[in-house]
């Protein structure tokens, strides 16, 4: 991905979509830190091999199951300044609803061509991007992507991202609230065929200082 296109894509992110910690006040520009959510049992067991930000191309071969998704956003501090070189990790189920993890389907997703997890670093504008698939729901849980974000001088954030219209638990073991809405994104159709994804989603992440 060349720099020009990357910047163009990141340009769709708007501060207008960011929640303010003090609704209705024009005087404050402070953003509320993104809420944490459970890590769950399937944090990647080993970051080895192909662990880049493109989860749908493994060894040069494209995974064609599921609905492809360009997932991007920025890592910001509470003053909306970009956090550069944050380590951004995601992990999620494949199109059959299983994780690439020894406690779930092992290397099954990878054998079927899906990377299962990936990581990248935020750029000079705080931007990050992944190409993946929209995860399916499983086990009573709505579709979600797990995130872990680390940056020097900031509290490490472990959370999950959900999809608008399908962010409520069907079982009663998950906690949800207004915070869940803060973790929910809308997807949009991507018209630029060069991106190679059917949908895009923008998930802005705000970190608190340590
Ligand atoms: Fe999960």
PDB file of C-alpha atoms and ligand atoms in Angstrom:
ATOM      1  CA  UNK A   1       0.000   0.000   0.000  1.00  0.00           C
ATOM      2  CA  UNK A   2       1.556   3.236  -0.999  1.00  0.00           C
ATOM      3  CA  UNK A   3       1.570   6.244   1.254  1.00  0.00           C
ATOM      4  CA  UNK A   4      -0.731   8.357  -0.897  1.00  0.00           C
ATOM      5  CA  UNK A   5      -3.569   5.882  -0.895  1.00  0.00           C
ATOM      6  CA  UNK A   6      -3.090   5.134   2.768  1.00  0.00           C
ATOM      7  CA  UNK A   7      -3.473   8.820   3.630  1.00  0.00           C
ATOM      8  CA  UNK A   8      -6.528   9.115   1.448  1.00  0.00           C
ATOM      9  CA  UNK A   9      -8.191   6.240   3.188  1.00  0.00           C
ATOM     10  CA  UNK A  10      -7.314   7.511   6.617  1.00  0.00           C
ATOM     11  CA  UNK A  11      -8.804  10.823   5.611  1.00  0.00           C
ATOM     12  CA  UNK A  12     -12.307   9.391   5.950  1.00  0.00           C
ATOM     13  CA  UNK A  13     -11.857   9.342   9.705  1.00  0.00           C
ATOM     14  CA  UNK A  14     -13.493  12.339  11.262  1.00  0.00           C
ATOM     15  CA  UNK A  15     -13.319  13.779  14.705  1.00  0.00           C
ATOM     16  CA  UNK A  16     -17.059  14.384  14.478  1.00  0.00           C
ATOM     17  CA  UNK A  17     -17.628  10.703  15.116  1.00  0.00           C
ATOM     18  CA  UNK A  18     -15.614  10.721  18.314  1.00  0.00           C
ATOM     19  CA  UNK A  19     -17.450  10.709  21.600  1.00  0.00           C
ATOM     20  CA  UNK A  20     -16.755  13.622  23.874  1.00  0.00           C
ATOM     21  CA  UNK A  21     -16.329  13.104  27.571  1.00  0.00           C
ATOM     22  CA  UNK A  22     -18.417  16.176  28.230  1.00  0.00           C
ATOM     23  CA  UNK A  23     -21.441  16.129  25.965  1.00  0.00           C
ATOM     24  CA  UNK A  24     -22.861  19.432  24.961  1.00  0.00           C
ATOM     25  CA  UNK A  25     -19.917  21.548  25.978  1.00  0.00           C
ATOM     26  CA  UNK A  26     -18.054  23.392  23.279  1.00  0.00           C
ATOM     27  CA  UNK A  27     -15.380  24.461  25.719  1.00  0.00           C
ATOM     28  CA  UNK A  28     -13.742  21.114  26.271  1.00  0.00           C
ATOM     29  CA  UNK A  29     -11.881  19.198  23.612  1.00  0.00           C
ATOM     30  CA  UNK A  30     -11.084  16.244  25.854  1.00  0.00           C
ATOM     31  CA  UNK A  31     -11.955  12.819  24.538  1.00  0.00           C
ATOM     32  CA  UNK A  32     -12.950   9.998  26.832  1.00  0.00           C
ATOM     33  CA  UNK A  33     -10.554   7.035  26.707  1.00  0.00           C
ATOM     34  CA  UNK A  34     -11.928   4.065  24.791  1.00  0.00           C
ATOM     35  CA  UNK A  35     -13.540   1.611  27.245  1.00  0.00           C
ATOM     36  CA  UNK A  36     -11.807  -1.677  27.952  1.00  0.00           C
ATOM     37  CA  UNK A  37     -13.484  -5.005  27.273  1.00  0.00           C
ATOM     38  CA  UNK A  38     -12.522  -8.548  28.154  1.00  0.00           C
ATOM     39  CA  UNK A  39      -9.488 -10.144  26.520  1.00  0.00           C
ATOM     40  CA  UNK A  40     -11.298 -13.465  26.252  1.00  0.00           C
ATOM     41  CA  UNK A  41      -9.543 -16.836  26.139  1.00  0.00           C
ATOM     42  CA  UNK A  42      -8.037 -16.632  22.661  1.00  0.00           C
ATOM     43  CA  UNK A  43      -5.307 -13.999  22.712  1.00  0.00           C
ATOM     44  CA  UNK A  44      -2.788 -15.261  20.119  1.00  0.00           C
ATOM     45  CA  UNK A  45      -0.520 -17.919  21.582  1.00  0.00           C
ATOM     46  CA  UNK A  46       2.515 -17.126  19.406  1.00  0.00           C
ATOM     47  CA  UNK A  47       3.256 -14.122  17.222  1.00  0.00           C
ATOM     48  CA  UNK A  48       5.310 -15.983  14.667  1.00  0.00           C
ATOM     49  CA  UNK A  49       5.200 -16.263  10.890  1.00  0.00           C
ATOM     50  CA  UNK A  50       2.910 -14.009   8.887  1.00  0.00           C
ATOM     51  CA  UNK A  51       1.416 -11.674  11.493  1.00  0.00           C
ATOM     52  CA  UNK A  52       1.104  -8.479   9.469  1.00  0.00           C
ATOM     53  CA  UNK A  53      -1.928  -6.236   9.116  1.00  0.00           C
ATOM     54  CA  UNK A  54      -3.371  -8.099   6.129  1.00  0.00           C
ATOM     55  CA  UNK A  55      -5.215 -11.091   7.554  1.00  0.00           C
ATOM     56  CA  UNK A  56      -6.713 -12.236   4.272  1.00  0.00           C
ATOM     57  CA  UNK A  57      -3.532 -12.814   2.321  1.00  0.00           C
ATOM     58  CA  UNK A  58      -1.338 -15.595   3.654  1.00  0.00           C
ATOM     59  CA  UNK A  59       1.696 -16.757   1.686  1.00  0.00           C
ATOM     60  CA  UNK A  60       0.473 -14.739  -1.267  1.00  0.00           C
ATOM     61  CA  UNK A  61      -2.866 -16.522  -1.399  1.00  0.00           C
ATOM     62  CA  UNK A  62      -6.120 -14.705  -0.853  1.00  0.00           C
ATOM     63  CA  UNK A  63      -8.708 -15.995   1.618  1.00  0.00           C
ATOM     64  CA  UNK A  64     -12.021 -15.709  -0.168  1.00  0.00           C
ATOM     65  CA  UNK A  65     -14.475 -16.859   2.511  1.00  0.00           C
ATOM     66  CA  UNK A  66     -16.560 -14.340   4.402  1.00  0.00           C
ATOM     67  CA  UNK A  67     -16.982 -10.628   3.737  1.00  0.00           C
ATOM     68  CA  UNK A  68     -13.734  -8.719   3.406  1.00  0.00           C
ATOM     69  CA  UNK A  69     -13.318  -5.673   5.606  1.00  0.00           C
ATOM     70  CA  UNK A  70     -10.923  -2.747   5.635  1.00  0.00           C
ATOM     71  CA  UNK A  71     -10.630  -1.856   9.311  1.00  0.00           C
ATOM     72  CA  UNK A  72      -8.930   1.421  10.013  1.00  0.00           C
ATOM     73  CA  UNK A  73      -8.810   4.319  12.406  1.00  0.00           C
ATOM     74  CA  UNK A  74      -6.484   6.394  14.505  1.00  0.00           C
ATOM     75  CA  UNK A  75      -4.875   6.016  17.880  1.00  0.00           C
ATOM     76  CA  UNK A  76      -5.356   9.293  19.744  1.00  0.00           C
ATOM     77  CA  UNK A  77      -4.697  10.727  23.150  1.00  0.00           C
ATOM     78  CA  UNK A  78      -7.434  12.469  25.119  1.00  0.00           C
ATOM     79  CA  UNK A  79      -6.511  15.764  23.452  1.00  0.00           C
ATOM     80  CA  UNK A  80      -7.116  14.186  20.033  1.00  0.00           C
ATOM     81  CA  UNK A  81      -3.410  14.272  19.219  1.00  0.00           C
ATOM     82  CA  UNK A  82      -2.152  11.270  17.232  1.00  0.00           C
ATOM     83  CA  UNK A  83      -0.176   8.607  19.047  1.00  0.00           C
ATOM     84  CA  UNK A  84       2.604   7.519  16.741  1.00  0.00           C
ATOM     85  CA  UNK A  85       4.107   4.029  16.642  1.00  0.00           C
ATOM     86  CA  UNK A  86       1.525   2.416  18.901  1.00  0.00           C
ATOM     87  CA  UNK A  87       1.495  -1.369  18.646  1.00  0.00           C
ATOM     88  CA  UNK A  88      -1.997  -2.341  17.447  1.00  0.00           C
ATOM     89  CA  UNK A  89      -3.039  -5.996  17.578  1.00  0.00           C
ATOM     90  CA  UNK A  90      -6.293  -7.646  16.518  1.00  0.00           C
ATOM     91  CA  UNK A  91      -7.548 -11.213  16.714  1.00  0.00           C
ATOM     92  CA  UNK A  92     -10.880 -12.669  15.635  1.00  0.00           C
ATOM     93  CA  UNK A  93     -12.744 -15.694  14.313  1.00  0.00           C
ATOM     94  CA  UNK A  94     -12.613 -16.822  10.702  1.00  0.00           C
ATOM     95  CA  UNK A  95     -15.631 -17.264   8.435  1.00  0.00           C
ATOM     96  CA  UNK A  96     -16.523 -20.510  10.217  1.00  0.00           C
ATOM     97  CA  UNK A  97     -16.562 -18.860  13.650  1.00  0.00           C
ATOM     98  CA  UNK A  98     -13.378 -20.247  15.194  1.00  0.00           C
ATOM     99  CA  UNK A  99     -10.143 -18.759  16.472  1.00  0.00           C
ATOM    100  CA  UNK A 100      -6.645 -19.630  15.454  1.00  0.00           C
ATOM    101  CA  UNK A 101      -5.669 -20.711  18.940  1.00  0.00           C
ATOM    102  CA  UNK A 102      -4.719 -24.029  20.593  1.00  0.00           C
ATOM    103  CA  UNK A 103      -7.818 -23.817  22.812  1.00  0.00           C
ATOM    104  CA  UNK A 104     -10.146 -23.396  19.839  1.00  0.00           C
ATOM    105  CA  UNK A 105      -9.437 -24.663  16.307  1.00  0.00           C
ATOM    106  CA  UNK A 106      -5.631 -24.588  16.516  1.00  0.00           C
ATOM    107  CA  UNK A 107      -4.165 -23.844  13.109  1.00  0.00           C
ATOM    108  CA  UNK A 108      -7.467 -24.654  11.383  1.00  0.00           C
ATOM    109  CA  UNK A 109      -8.138 -21.057  10.312  1.00  0.00           C
ATOM    110  CA  UNK A 110      -4.593 -20.686   9.024  1.00  0.00           C
ATOM    111  CA  UNK A 111      -4.850 -23.951   7.085  1.00  0.00           C
ATOM    112  CA  UNK A 112      -7.993 -22.600   5.470  1.00  0.00           C
ATOM    113  CA  UNK A 113      -6.068 -19.467   4.527  1.00  0.00           C
ATOM    114  CA  UNK A 114      -7.040 -16.952   7.212  1.00  0.00           C
ATOM    115  CA  UNK A 115      -4.304 -15.385   9.304  1.00  0.00           C
ATOM    116  CA  UNK A 116      -6.522 -15.135  12.408  1.00  0.00           C
ATOM    117  CA  UNK A 117      -4.616 -12.290  14.042  1.00  0.00           C
ATOM    118  CA  UNK A 118      -2.376  -9.472  12.991  1.00  0.00           C
ATOM    119  CA  UNK A 119      -0.546  -6.447  14.177  1.00  0.00           C
ATOM    120  CA  UNK A 120       0.668  -3.142  12.878  1.00  0.00           C
ATOM    121  CA  UNK A 121       2.077   0.145  14.153  1.00  0.00           C
ATOM    122  CA  UNK A 122       0.306   3.471  13.990  1.00  0.00           C
ATOM    123  CA  UNK A 123       1.792   5.921  11.490  1.00  0.00           C
ATOM    124  CA  UNK A 124       2.767   9.574  11.843  1.00  0.00           C
ATOM    125  CA  UNK A 125      -0.900  10.590  11.913  1.00  0.00           C
ATOM    126  CA  UNK A 126      -1.778   7.922  14.458  1.00  0.00           C
ATOM    127  CA  UNK A 127      -3.417   5.911  11.683  1.00  0.00           C
ATOM    128  CA  UNK A 128      -3.637   2.140  11.580  1.00  0.00           C
ATOM    129  CA  UNK A 129      -5.265  -0.215   9.127  1.00  0.00           C
ATOM    130  CA  UNK A 130      -6.022  -3.888   8.774  1.00  0.00           C
ATOM    131  CA  UNK A 131      -7.544  -5.896   5.999  1.00  0.00           C
ATOM    132  CA  UNK A 132      -9.558  -8.783   7.366  1.00  0.00           C
ATOM    133  CA  UNK A 133     -13.057 -10.242   7.171  1.00  0.00           C
ATOM    134  CA  UNK A 134     -16.120  -9.221   9.102  1.00  0.00           C
ATOM    135  CA  UNK A 135     -16.156 -11.830  11.874  1.00  0.00           C
ATOM    136  CA  UNK A 136     -19.238 -13.993  12.314  1.00  0.00           C
ATOM    137  CA  UNK A 137     -21.058 -14.319  15.620  1.00  0.00           C
ATOM    138  CA  UNK A 138     -20.464 -17.468  17.620  1.00  0.00           C
ATOM    139  CA  UNK A 139     -21.566 -19.008  20.898  1.00  0.00           C
ATOM    140  CA  UNK A 140     -24.193 -16.401  21.668  1.00  0.00           C
ATOM    141  CA  UNK A 141     -21.759 -13.544  21.214  1.00  0.00           C
ATOM    142  CA  UNK A 142     -22.255 -10.827  18.604  1.00  0.00           C
ATOM    143  CA  UNK A 143     -19.568 -10.464  15.950  1.00  0.00           C
ATOM    144  CA  UNK A 144     -16.516  -8.710  17.374  1.00  0.00           C
ATOM    145  CA  UNK A 145     -12.854  -8.006  16.764  1.00  0.00           C
ATOM    146  CA  UNK A 146     -10.483  -8.094  19.720  1.00  0.00           C
ATOM    147  CA  UNK A 147      -7.969  -5.271  20.060  1.00  0.00           C
ATOM    148  CA  UNK A 148      -4.891  -4.742  22.185  1.00  0.00           C
ATOM    149  CA  UNK A 149      -3.116  -1.399  21.844  1.00  0.00           C
ATOM    150  CA  UNK A 150       0.158  -0.511  23.517  1.00  0.00           C
ATOM    151  CA  UNK A 151       2.048   2.762  23.354  1.00  0.00           C
ATOM    152  CA  UNK A 152       4.843   4.186  25.452  1.00  0.00           C
ATOM    153  CA  UNK A 153       3.522   6.512  28.128  1.00  0.00           C
ATOM    154  CA  UNK A 154      -0.089   5.260  27.790  1.00  0.00           C
ATOM    155  CA  UNK A 155      -2.167   2.650  29.520  1.00  0.00           C
ATOM    156  CA  UNK A 156      -2.396  -0.546  27.501  1.00  0.00           C
ATOM    157  CA  UNK A 157      -5.929  -0.984  26.209  1.00  0.00           C
ATOM    158  CA  UNK A 158      -7.542  -4.384  25.694  1.00  0.00           C
ATOM    159  CA  UNK A 159     -10.988  -4.130  24.191  1.00  0.00           C
ATOM    160  CA  UNK A 160     -13.395  -5.411  21.544  1.00  0.00           C
ATOM    161  CA  UNK A 161     -15.043  -3.755  18.577  1.00  0.00           C
ATOM    162  CA  UNK A 162     -18.653  -4.523  17.629  1.00  0.00           C
ATOM    163  CA  UNK A 163     -20.885  -3.836  14.636  1.00  0.00           C
ATOM    164  CA  UNK A 164     -23.892  -1.526  14.599  1.00  0.00           C
ATOM    165  CA  UNK A 165     -27.202  -3.327  14.851  1.00  0.00           C
ATOM    166  CA  UNK A 166     -25.621  -6.486  16.221  1.00  0.00           C
ATOM    167  CA  UNK A 167     -23.783  -5.423  19.340  1.00  0.00           C
ATOM    168  CA  UNK A 168     -25.965  -6.977  22.039  1.00  0.00           C
ATOM    169  CA  UNK A 169     -25.221 -10.266  23.758  1.00  0.00           C
ATOM    170  CA  UNK A 170     -27.727 -13.019  23.172  1.00  0.00           C
ATOM    171  CA  UNK A 171     -26.548 -14.804  26.302  1.00  0.00           C
ATOM    172  CA  UNK A 172     -26.379 -13.011  29.603  1.00  0.00           C
ATOM    173  CA  UNK A 173     -22.722 -13.410  30.468  1.00  0.00           C
ATOM    174  CA  UNK A 174     -21.435 -10.354  28.716  1.00  0.00           C
ATOM    175  CA  UNK A 175     -21.678  -6.951  30.256  1.00  0.00           C
ATOM    176  CA  UNK A 176     -22.961  -4.192  28.070  1.00  0.00           C
ATOM    177  CA  UNK A 177     -23.988  -0.650  28.526  1.00  0.00           C
ATOM    178  CA  UNK A 178     -23.368   2.711  27.001  1.00  0.00           C
ATOM    179  CA  UNK A 179     -19.764   1.590  26.840  1.00  0.00           C
ATOM    180  CA  UNK A 180     -20.739  -1.053  24.328  1.00  0.00           C
ATOM    181  CA  UNK A 181     -22.017   1.680  22.038  1.00  0.00           C
ATOM    182  CA  UNK A 182     -18.629   3.377  22.251  1.00  0.00           C
ATOM    183  CA  UNK A 183     -17.134   0.155  20.895  1.00  0.00           C
ATOM    184  CA  UNK A 184     -19.574  -0.163  18.019  1.00  0.00           C
ATOM    185  CA  UNK A 185     -18.868   0.831  14.427  1.00  0.00           C
ATOM    186  CA  UNK A 186     -20.909   1.124  11.259  1.00  0.00           C
ATOM    187  CA  UNK A 187     -19.653  -0.562   8.136  1.00  0.00           C
ATOM    188  CA  UNK A 188     -19.796   1.036   4.733  1.00  0.00           C
ATOM    189  CA  UNK A 189     -19.477  -0.387   1.257  1.00  0.00           C
ATOM    190  CA  UNK A 190     -16.089   0.270  -0.267  1.00  0.00           C
ATOM    191  CA  UNK A 191     -16.261   1.394  -3.850  1.00  0.00           C
ATOM    192  CA  UNK A 192     -12.525   1.603  -4.554  1.00  0.00           C
ATOM    193  CA  UNK A 193     -11.745  -1.822  -6.046  1.00  0.00           C
ATOM    194  CA  UNK A 194      -8.011  -1.340  -5.546  1.00  0.00           C
ATOM    195  CA  UNK A 195      -8.423  -1.781  -1.790  1.00  0.00           C
ATOM    196  CA  UNK A 196      -9.658  -5.337  -2.282  1.00  0.00           C
ATOM    197  CA  UNK A 197     -12.284  -5.219   0.465  1.00  0.00           C
ATOM    198  CA  UNK A 198     -16.075  -5.142   0.315  1.00  0.00           C
ATOM    199  CA  UNK A 199     -16.660  -3.131   3.507  1.00  0.00           C
ATOM    200  CA  UNK A 200     -14.835  -0.537   5.546  1.00  0.00           C
ATOM    201  CA  UNK A 201     -15.136   0.349   9.211  1.00  0.00           C
ATOM    202  CA  UNK A 202     -13.558   3.173  11.143  1.00  0.00           C
ATOM    203  CA  UNK A 203     -12.686   2.557  14.791  1.00  0.00           C
ATOM    204  CA  UNK A 204     -11.034   5.464  16.574  1.00  0.00           C
ATOM    205  CA  UNK A 205      -9.176   4.542  19.746  1.00  0.00           C
ATOM    206  CA  UNK A 206      -8.369   6.939  22.570  1.00  0.00           C
ATOM    207  CA  UNK A 207      -5.689   5.987  25.087  1.00  0.00           C
ATOM    208  CA  UNK A 208      -5.268   7.351  28.596  1.00  0.00           C
ATOM    209  CA  UNK A 209      -1.850   8.327  29.850  1.00  0.00           C
ATOM    210  CA  UNK A 210      -0.190   6.098  32.433  1.00  0.00           C
TER     211      UNK A 210
HETATM  212 FE1  LIG B   1     -13.906 -13.280  21.068  1.00  0.00          FE
END
